[in-house]
Amino acid sequence: MDMKQDEITTLHDLCIDKKKLMKTVSDAAENRPVSVIMPMLYREIKNDALEDIIKGLNKCTYLNEVVIPLAAKDEKQFRQVKRFFKSLEIPNLVMWCNGPKVEKVLKELKGSGLDLLKYRGKGRDVWLAMGIASLDSYAIALHDADVLHYDKMIPTKLLYPIVEPELDFKFNKGYYARVNIEKRVIYGRVFRLFLHPLLRAFVDNMGYETEFVRFLRSFRYPIAGEFALTSDLARDVDLPGDWGIEIGIMA
């Protein structure tokens, strides 16, 4: 395990007492309610991973709500997704982000000078969902709908540094090793072969390392889609309206 601490605090998954961690988050959530946002496309209901995600979320009884911002082609797809999530026992809301009701609200906002209709993508959908989730939650965890080998510890570990009063972090980004021993495959190619060399090239070409580039390079996997933050930060943060939310939220 790489124990090197760079510019950011890293809480390693080392000898964690899972039951104790679950209890800590559950107890803290009584005074600091928490929610999960899981953006998805319609086609993702066919992913095998989603069944495990629902099972894992059902074990997170401390959750106040699960908000599912959905991109669907028509009402039939929207209703099909709603039926699919009937097995999710946690209070939940499937939000049809490109549906007529949301589009109507966005047109009203455009009339007031805020044009969100020109954006299409995960960023806008998450921004809309954060508005809902932040109403009754102190902290919000976010992850995708295609996480493999999902279990209850994923949202729990994301939320722990936020809701634990002695830590009191405002933002947390998840990381896990992109290695499959059985298949002998190393994943994370976008970071290893593109983003990491790109950030290194910035430093080499400029002759120095800016604080922002140093900040990005401090993350083990800066484009990870799992993160958590406080609701007040969620209301103030500037999110990219397209598909660059994973790294854009850190800007």
mmCIF file of C-alpha atoms in Angstrom:
data_model
loop_
_atom_site.group_PDB
_atom_site.id
_atom_site.type_symbol
_atom_site.label_atom_id
_atom_site.label_comp_id
_atom_site.label_asym_id
_atom_site.label_seq_id
_atom_site.Cartn_x
_atom_site.Cartn_y
_atom_site.Cartn_z
ATOM 1 C CA MET A 1 0.000 0.000 0.000
ATOM 2 C CA ASP A 2 1.233 3.491 -0.848
ATOM 3 C CA MET A 3 1.212 5.397 2.445
ATOM 4 C CA LYS A 4 2.703 8.572 0.980
ATOM 5 C CA GLN A 5 0.781 11.674 2.071
ATOM 6 C CA ASP A 6 1.047 14.525 -0.399
ATOM 7 C CA GLU A 7 -0.785 17.845 -0.151
ATOM 8 C CA ILE A 8 -4.073 16.335 1.020
ATOM 9 C CA THR A 9 -5.181 14.185 3.931
ATOM 10 C CA THR A 10 -5.621 10.533 2.956
ATOM 11 C CA LEU A 11 -7.571 8.138 5.182
ATOM 12 C CA HIS A 12 -6.404 4.663 4.222
ATOM 13 C CA ASP A 13 -8.630 1.597 4.424
ATOM 14 C CA LEU A 14 -6.280 -0.191 6.795
ATOM 15 C CA CYS A 15 -7.588 -2.495 9.553
ATOM 16 C CA ILE A 16 -10.953 -0.729 9.599
ATOM 17 C CA ASP A 17 -13.581 -2.008 12.024
ATOM 18 C CA LYS A 18 -16.547 -1.939 9.643
ATOM 19 C CA LYS A 19 -19.199 -2.422 12.327
ATOM 20 C CA LYS A 20 -17.764 0.415 14.388
ATOM 21 C CA LEU A 21 -17.549 2.660 11.343
ATOM 22 C CA MET A 22 -21.168 1.924 10.411
ATOM 23 C CA LYS A 23 -22.286 2.717 13.957
ATOM 24 C CA THR A 24 -20.278 5.939 14.018
ATOM 25 C CA VAL A 25 -21.889 7.167 10.800
ATOM 26 C CA SER A 26 -25.347 5.989 11.899
ATOM 27 C CA ASP A 27 -25.053 7.817 15.223
ATOM 28 C CA ALA A 28 -23.719 10.972 13.582
ATOM 29 C CA ALA A 29 -26.498 10.905 10.972
ATOM 30 C CA GLU A 30 -29.096 11.405 13.704
ATOM 31 C CA ASN A 31 -27.899 15.000 14.056
ATOM 32 C CA ARG A 32 -26.312 15.335 10.641
ATOM 33 C CA PRO A 33 -28.720 13.730 8.122
ATOM 34 C CA VAL A 34 -27.130 12.282 5.001
ATOM 35 C CA SER A 35 -28.257 11.474 1.463
ATOM 36 C CA VAL A 36 -26.865 9.764 -1.615
ATOM 37 C CA ILE A 37 -27.059 11.023 -5.195
ATOM 38 C CA MET A 38 -26.671 8.419 -7.926
ATOM 39 C CA PRO A 39 -26.864 9.887 -11.456
ATOM 40 C CA MET A 40 -27.715 7.419 -14.189
ATOM 41 C CA LEU A 41 -28.712 6.922 -17.792
ATOM 42 C CA TYR A 42 -31.723 4.793 -18.670
ATOM 43 C CA ARG A 43 -29.590 2.037 -20.182
ATOM 44 C CA GLU A 44 -27.836 1.496 -16.860
ATOM 45 C CA ILE A 45 -30.822 -0.362 -15.392
ATOM 46 C CA LYS A 46 -29.533 -3.289 -17.463
ATOM 47 C CA ASN A 47 -26.192 -3.276 -15.637
ATOM 48 C CA ASP A 48 -25.652 -6.187 -13.270
ATOM 49 C CA ALA A 49 -23.919 -3.783 -10.874
ATOM 50 C CA LEU A 50 -27.142 -1.916 -10.119
ATOM 51 C CA GLU A 51 -28.714 -4.856 -8.293
ATOM 52 C CA ASP A 52 -25.739 -4.993 -5.912
ATOM 53 C CA ILE A 53 -25.896 -1.231 -5.436
ATOM 54 C CA ILE A 54 -29.532 -1.442 -4.338
ATOM 55 C CA LYS A 55 -28.704 -4.268 -1.916
ATOM 56 C CA GLY A 56 -25.840 -2.245 -0.484
ATOM 57 C CA LEU A 57 -27.910 0.920 -0.114
ATOM 58 C CA ASN A 58 -30.674 -1.020 1.643
ATOM 59 C CA LYS A 59 -28.157 -1.867 4.370
ATOM 60 C CA CYS A 60 -27.384 1.827 4.878
ATOM 61 C CA THR A 61 -30.423 2.442 7.059
ATOM 62 C CA TYR A 62 -28.921 5.705 8.302
ATOM 63 C CA LEU A 63 -29.570 7.348 4.906
ATOM 64 C CA ASN A 64 -32.187 10.063 4.824
ATOM 65 C CA GLU A 65 -32.802 9.775 1.076
ATOM 66 C CA VAL A 66 -31.418 8.523 -2.226
ATOM 67 C CA VAL A 67 -31.852 10.927 -5.144
ATOM 68 C CA ILE A 68 -31.515 9.431 -8.633
ATOM 69 C CA PRO A 69 -31.115 12.075 -11.368
ATOM 70 C CA LEU A 70 -32.107 10.247 -14.546
ATOM 71 C CA ALA A 71 -31.564 10.944 -18.228
ATOM 72 C CA ALA A 72 -34.355 9.127 -20.102
ATOM 73 C CA LYS A 73 -35.711 9.404 -23.640
ATOM 74 C CA ASP A 74 -39.418 9.330 -22.799
ATOM 75 C CA GLU A 75 -41.999 8.753 -20.060
ATOM 76 C CA LYS A 76 -42.008 4.996 -20.669
ATOM 77 C CA GLN A 77 -38.327 4.778 -19.782
ATOM 78 C CA PHE A 78 -38.842 7.033 -16.766
ATOM 79 C CA ARG A 79 -41.643 4.863 -15.379
ATOM 80 C CA GLN A 80 -39.636 1.714 -16.017
ATOM 81 C CA VAL A 81 -36.779 3.082 -13.922
ATOM 82 C CA LYS A 82 -39.203 4.054 -11.147
ATOM 83 C CA ARG A 83 -40.534 0.491 -11.079
ATOM 84 C CA PHE A 84 -36.997 -0.859 -11.011
ATOM 85 C CA PHE A 85 -36.198 1.088 -7.844
ATOM 86 C CA LYS A 86 -39.217 -0.220 -5.938
ATOM 87 C CA SER A 87 -36.806 -2.695 -4.359
ATOM 88 C CA LEU A 88 -34.859 0.219 -2.862
ATOM 89 C CA GLU A 89 -36.145 0.406 0.716
ATOM 90 C CA ILE A 90 -34.497 3.742 1.539
ATOM 91 C CA PRO A 91 -36.743 6.762 0.781
ATOM 92 C CA ASN A 92 -35.867 7.712 -2.767
ATOM 93 C CA LEU A 93 -36.685 10.091 -5.591
ATOM 94 C CA VAL A 94 -36.181 9.353 -9.286
ATOM 95 C CA MET A 95 -35.734 12.749 -10.929
ATOM 96 C CA TRP A 96 -36.324 12.840 -14.700
ATOM 97 C CA CYS A 97 -33.837 15.593 -15.461
ATOM 98 C CA ASN A 98 -34.678 15.947 -19.152
ATOM 99 C CA GLY A 99 -38.400 15.435 -18.621
ATOM 100 C CA PRO A 100 -41.123 18.039 -19.283
ATOM 101 C CA LYS A 101 -41.568 19.152 -15.649
ATOM 102 C CA VAL A 102 -37.885 19.853 -15.121
ATOM 103 C CA GLU A 103 -37.630 21.466 -18.561
ATOM 104 C CA LYS A 104 -40.478 23.801 -17.592
ATOM 105 C CA VAL A 105 -38.630 24.898 -14.458
ATOM 106 C CA LEU A 106 -35.438 25.426 -16.444
ATOM 107 C CA LYS A 107 -37.294 27.594 -18.967
ATOM 108 C CA GLU A 108 -38.551 29.746 -16.097
ATOM 109 C CA LEU A 109 -34.988 30.070 -14.817
ATOM 110 C CA LYS A 110 -33.835 31.068 -18.296
ATOM 111 C CA GLY A 111 -36.416 33.836 -18.259
ATOM 112 C CA SER A 112 -34.782 35.081 -15.062
ATOM 113 C CA GLY A 113 -31.333 35.098 -16.623
ATOM 114 C CA LEU A 114 -30.064 31.628 -15.686
ATOM 115 C CA ASP A 115 -29.824 29.534 -18.856
ATOM 116 C CA LEU A 116 -29.288 25.860 -18.029
ATOM 117 C CA LEU A 117 -31.062 24.543 -21.112
ATOM 118 C CA LYS A 118 -27.869 24.837 -23.144
ATOM 119 C CA TYR A 119 -26.225 22.211 -20.935
ATOM 120 C CA ARG A 120 -26.750 18.488 -21.306
ATOM 121 C CA GLY A 121 -24.962 15.953 -19.192
ATOM 122 C CA LYS A 122 -24.147 14.508 -15.825
ATOM 123 C CA GLY A 123 -23.031 17.822 -14.345
ATOM 124 C CA ARG A 124 -26.372 19.542 -14.858
ATOM 125 C CA ASP A 125 -28.291 16.515 -13.595
ATOM 126 C CA VAL A 126 -26.185 16.342 -10.438
ATOM 127 C CA TRP A 127 -26.572 20.094 -9.889
ATOM 128 C CA LEU A 128 -30.351 19.686 -10.000
ATOM 129 C CA ALA A 129 -30.243 16.706 -7.644
ATOM 130 C CA MET A 130 -28.043 18.568 -5.170
ATOM 131 C CA GLY A 131 -30.728 21.206 -4.877
ATOM 132 C CA ILE A 132 -33.166 18.516 -3.728
ATOM 133 C CA ALA A 133 -30.767 16.544 -1.531
ATOM 134 C CA SER A 134 -29.416 19.619 0.254
ATOM 135 C CA LEU A 135 -32.856 20.618 1.556
ATOM 136 C CA ASP A 136 -32.934 18.049 4.355
ATOM 137 C CA SER A 137 -29.368 16.748 4.547
ATOM 138 C CA TYR A 138 -26.179 17.916 6.211
ATOM 139 C CA ALA A 139 -23.992 15.846 3.874
ATOM 140 C CA ILE A 140 -24.345 14.272 0.440
ATOM 141 C CA ALA A 141 -22.450 11.341 -1.057
ATOM 142 C CA LEU A 142 -22.343 10.832 -4.808
ATOM 143 C CA HIS A 143 -21.400 7.823 -6.886
ATOM 144 C CA ASP A 144 -22.230 6.372 -10.294
ATOM 145 C CA ALA A 145 -24.727 3.617 -11.073
ATOM 146 C CA ASP A 146 -22.137 1.217 -12.470
ATOM 147 C CA VAL A 147 -19.874 0.643 -9.451
ATOM 148 C CA LEU A 148 -18.744 -2.979 -9.431
ATOM 149 C CA HIS A 149 -18.492 -4.956 -6.175
ATOM 150 C CA TYR A 150 -20.590 -2.346 -4.375
ATOM 151 C CA ASP A 151 -21.319 -2.748 -0.685
ATOM 152 C CA LYS A 152 -22.596 -0.674 2.228
ATOM 153 C CA MET A 153 -19.110 0.572 3.064
ATOM 154 C CA ILE A 154 -18.799 2.734 -0.057
ATOM 155 C CA PRO A 155 -21.266 5.461 1.032
ATOM 156 C CA THR A 156 -20.282 4.896 4.660
ATOM 157 C CA LYS A 157 -16.588 5.596 4.071
ATOM 158 C CA LEU A 158 -17.405 8.561 1.845
ATOM 159 C CA LEU A 159 -19.612 10.148 4.493
ATOM 160 C CA TYR A 160 -17.551 9.314 7.586
ATOM 161 C CA PRO A 161 -15.025 12.199 7.368
ATOM 162 C CA ILE A 162 -17.893 14.624 6.739
ATOM 163 C CA VAL A 163 -20.306 13.674 9.519
ATOM 164 C CA GLU A 164 -17.802 12.688 12.230
ATOM 165 C CA PRO A 165 -17.645 15.881 14.361
ATOM 166 C CA GLU A 166 -14.022 15.336 15.390
ATOM 167 C CA LEU A 167 -12.949 15.262 11.740
ATOM 168 C CA ASP A 168 -15.510 17.695 10.282
ATOM 169 C CA PHE A 169 -14.264 17.648 6.683
ATOM 170 C CA LYS A 170 -16.228 19.551 4.043
ATOM 171 C CA PHE A 171 -15.237 17.428 1.039
ATOM 172 C CA ASN A 172 -14.078 13.854 0.546
ATOM 173 C CA LYS A 173 -13.099 12.000 -2.617
ATOM 174 C CA GLY A 174 -12.987 8.218 -2.800
ATOM 175 C CA TYR A 175 -10.177 6.071 -4.073
ATOM 176 C CA TYR A 176 -9.679 2.366 -4.586
ATOM 177 C CA ALA A 177 -7.015 0.373 -6.396
ATOM 178 C CA ARG A 178 -7.852 -0.127 -10.067
ATOM 179 C CA VAL A 179 -6.405 -3.644 -10.107
ATOM 180 C CA ASN A 180 -8.035 -7.007 -10.843
ATOM 181 C CA ILE A 181 -5.701 -9.750 -9.645
ATOM 182 C CA GLU A 182 -7.783 -12.590 -11.079
ATOM 183 C CA LYS A 183 -7.895 -11.098 -14.580
ATOM 184 C CA ARG A 184 -4.385 -9.641 -14.262
ATOM 185 C CA VAL A 185 -5.649 -6.275 -15.423
ATOM 186 C CA ILE A 186 -4.796 -2.756 -14.271
ATOM 187 C CA TYR A 187 -7.654 -0.322 -14.889
ATOM 188 C CA GLY A 188 -7.654 3.458 -14.562
ATOM 189 C CA ARG A 189 -6.158 3.945 -18.018
ATOM 190 C CA VAL A 190 -7.590 7.445 -18.494
ATOM 191 C CA PHE A 191 -5.668 8.679 -15.461
ATOM 192 C CA ARG A 192 -2.496 6.644 -15.963
ATOM 193 C CA LEU A 193 -2.105 7.232 -19.687
ATOM 194 C CA PHE A 194 -3.724 10.663 -20.138
ATOM 195 C CA LEU A 195 -4.372 12.835 -17.088
ATOM 196 C CA HIS A 196 -1.226 12.055 -15.108
ATOM 197 C CA PRO A 197 1.123 12.668 -18.091
ATOM 198 C CA LEU A 198 -0.881 15.800 -18.983
ATOM 199 C CA LEU A 199 -0.456 17.297 -15.509
ATOM 200 C CA ARG A 200 3.225 16.388 -15.582
ATOM 201 C CA ALA A 201 3.536 18.115 -18.972
ATOM 202 C CA PHE A 202 1.995 21.291 -17.518
ATOM 203 C CA VAL A 203 4.733 21.395 -14.909
ATOM 204 C CA ASP A 204 7.515 20.673 -17.401
ATOM 205 C CA ASN A 205 6.334 23.265 -19.938
ATOM 206 C CA MET A 206 5.643 26.036 -17.418
ATOM 207 C CA GLY A 207 8.810 25.387 -15.463
ATOM 208 C CA TYR A 208 6.961 25.383 -12.155
ATOM 209 C CA GLU A 209 3.976 23.725 -10.498
ATOM 210 C CA THR A 210 0.944 25.876 -9.720
ATOM 211 C CA GLU A 211 -0.975 25.280 -6.513
ATOM 212 C CA PHE A 212 -3.959 23.926 -8.449
ATOM 213 C CA VAL A 213 -1.903 21.450 -10.475
ATOM 214 C CA ARG A 214 -0.130 20.327 -7.301
ATOM 215 C CA PHE A 215 -3.534 19.886 -5.668
ATOM 216 C CA LEU A 216 -4.799 17.696 -8.535
ATOM 217 C CA ARG A 217 -1.628 15.619 -8.604
ATOM 218 C CA SER A 218 -1.992 14.918 -4.889
ATOM 219 C CA PHE A 219 -5.062 12.745 -5.489
ATOM 220 C CA ARG A 220 -4.495 9.041 -6.113
ATOM 221 C CA TYR A 221 -7.257 9.050 -8.722
ATOM 222 C CA PRO A 222 -8.594 12.579 -9.316
ATOM 223 C CA ILE A 223 -11.230 11.481 -11.850
ATOM 224 C CA ALA A 224 -12.912 9.071 -9.419
ATOM 225 C CA GLY A 225 -16.694 9.466 -9.492
ATOM 226 C CA GLU A 226 -17.172 8.833 -5.771
ATOM 227 C CA PHE A 227 -17.166 11.862 -3.489
ATOM 228 C CA ALA A 228 -19.036 13.451 -0.590
ATOM 229 C CA LEU A 229 -19.514 17.016 0.588
ATOM 230 C CA THR A 230 -21.539 19.129 2.983
ATOM 231 C CA SER A 231 -24.839 20.570 1.792
ATOM 232 C CA ASP A 232 -23.704 24.170 2.188
ATOM 233 C CA LEU A 233 -20.731 23.448 -0.055
ATOM 234 C CA ALA A 234 -23.015 21.645 -2.526
ATOM 235 C CA ARG A 235 -25.179 24.756 -2.804
ATOM 236 C CA ASP A 236 -22.190 27.013 -3.499
ATOM 237 C CA VAL A 237 -19.913 24.848 -5.636
ATOM 238 C CA ASP A 238 -19.631 25.525 -9.373
ATOM 239 C CA LEU A 239 -20.226 22.309 -11.300
ATOM 240 C CA PRO A 240 -19.401 21.762 -14.983
ATOM 241 C CA GLY A 241 -22.686 21.350 -16.835
ATOM 242 C CA ASP A 242 -21.420 18.519 -19.020
ATOM 243 C CA TRP A 243 -19.508 15.300 -18.293
ATOM 244 C CA GLY A 244 -16.470 16.796 -16.568
ATOM 245 C CA ILE A 245 -17.886 16.803 -13.053
ATOM 246 C CA GLU A 246 -15.392 14.338 -11.548
ATOM 247 C CA ILE A 247 -12.444 16.683 -11.890
ATOM 248 C CA GLY A 248 -14.362 19.928 -12.388
ATOM 249 C CA ILE A 249 -15.798 19.849 -8.865
ATOM 250 C CA MET A 250 -12.260 20.208 -7.498
ATOM 251 C CA ALA A 251 -11.696 23.405 -9.438
#
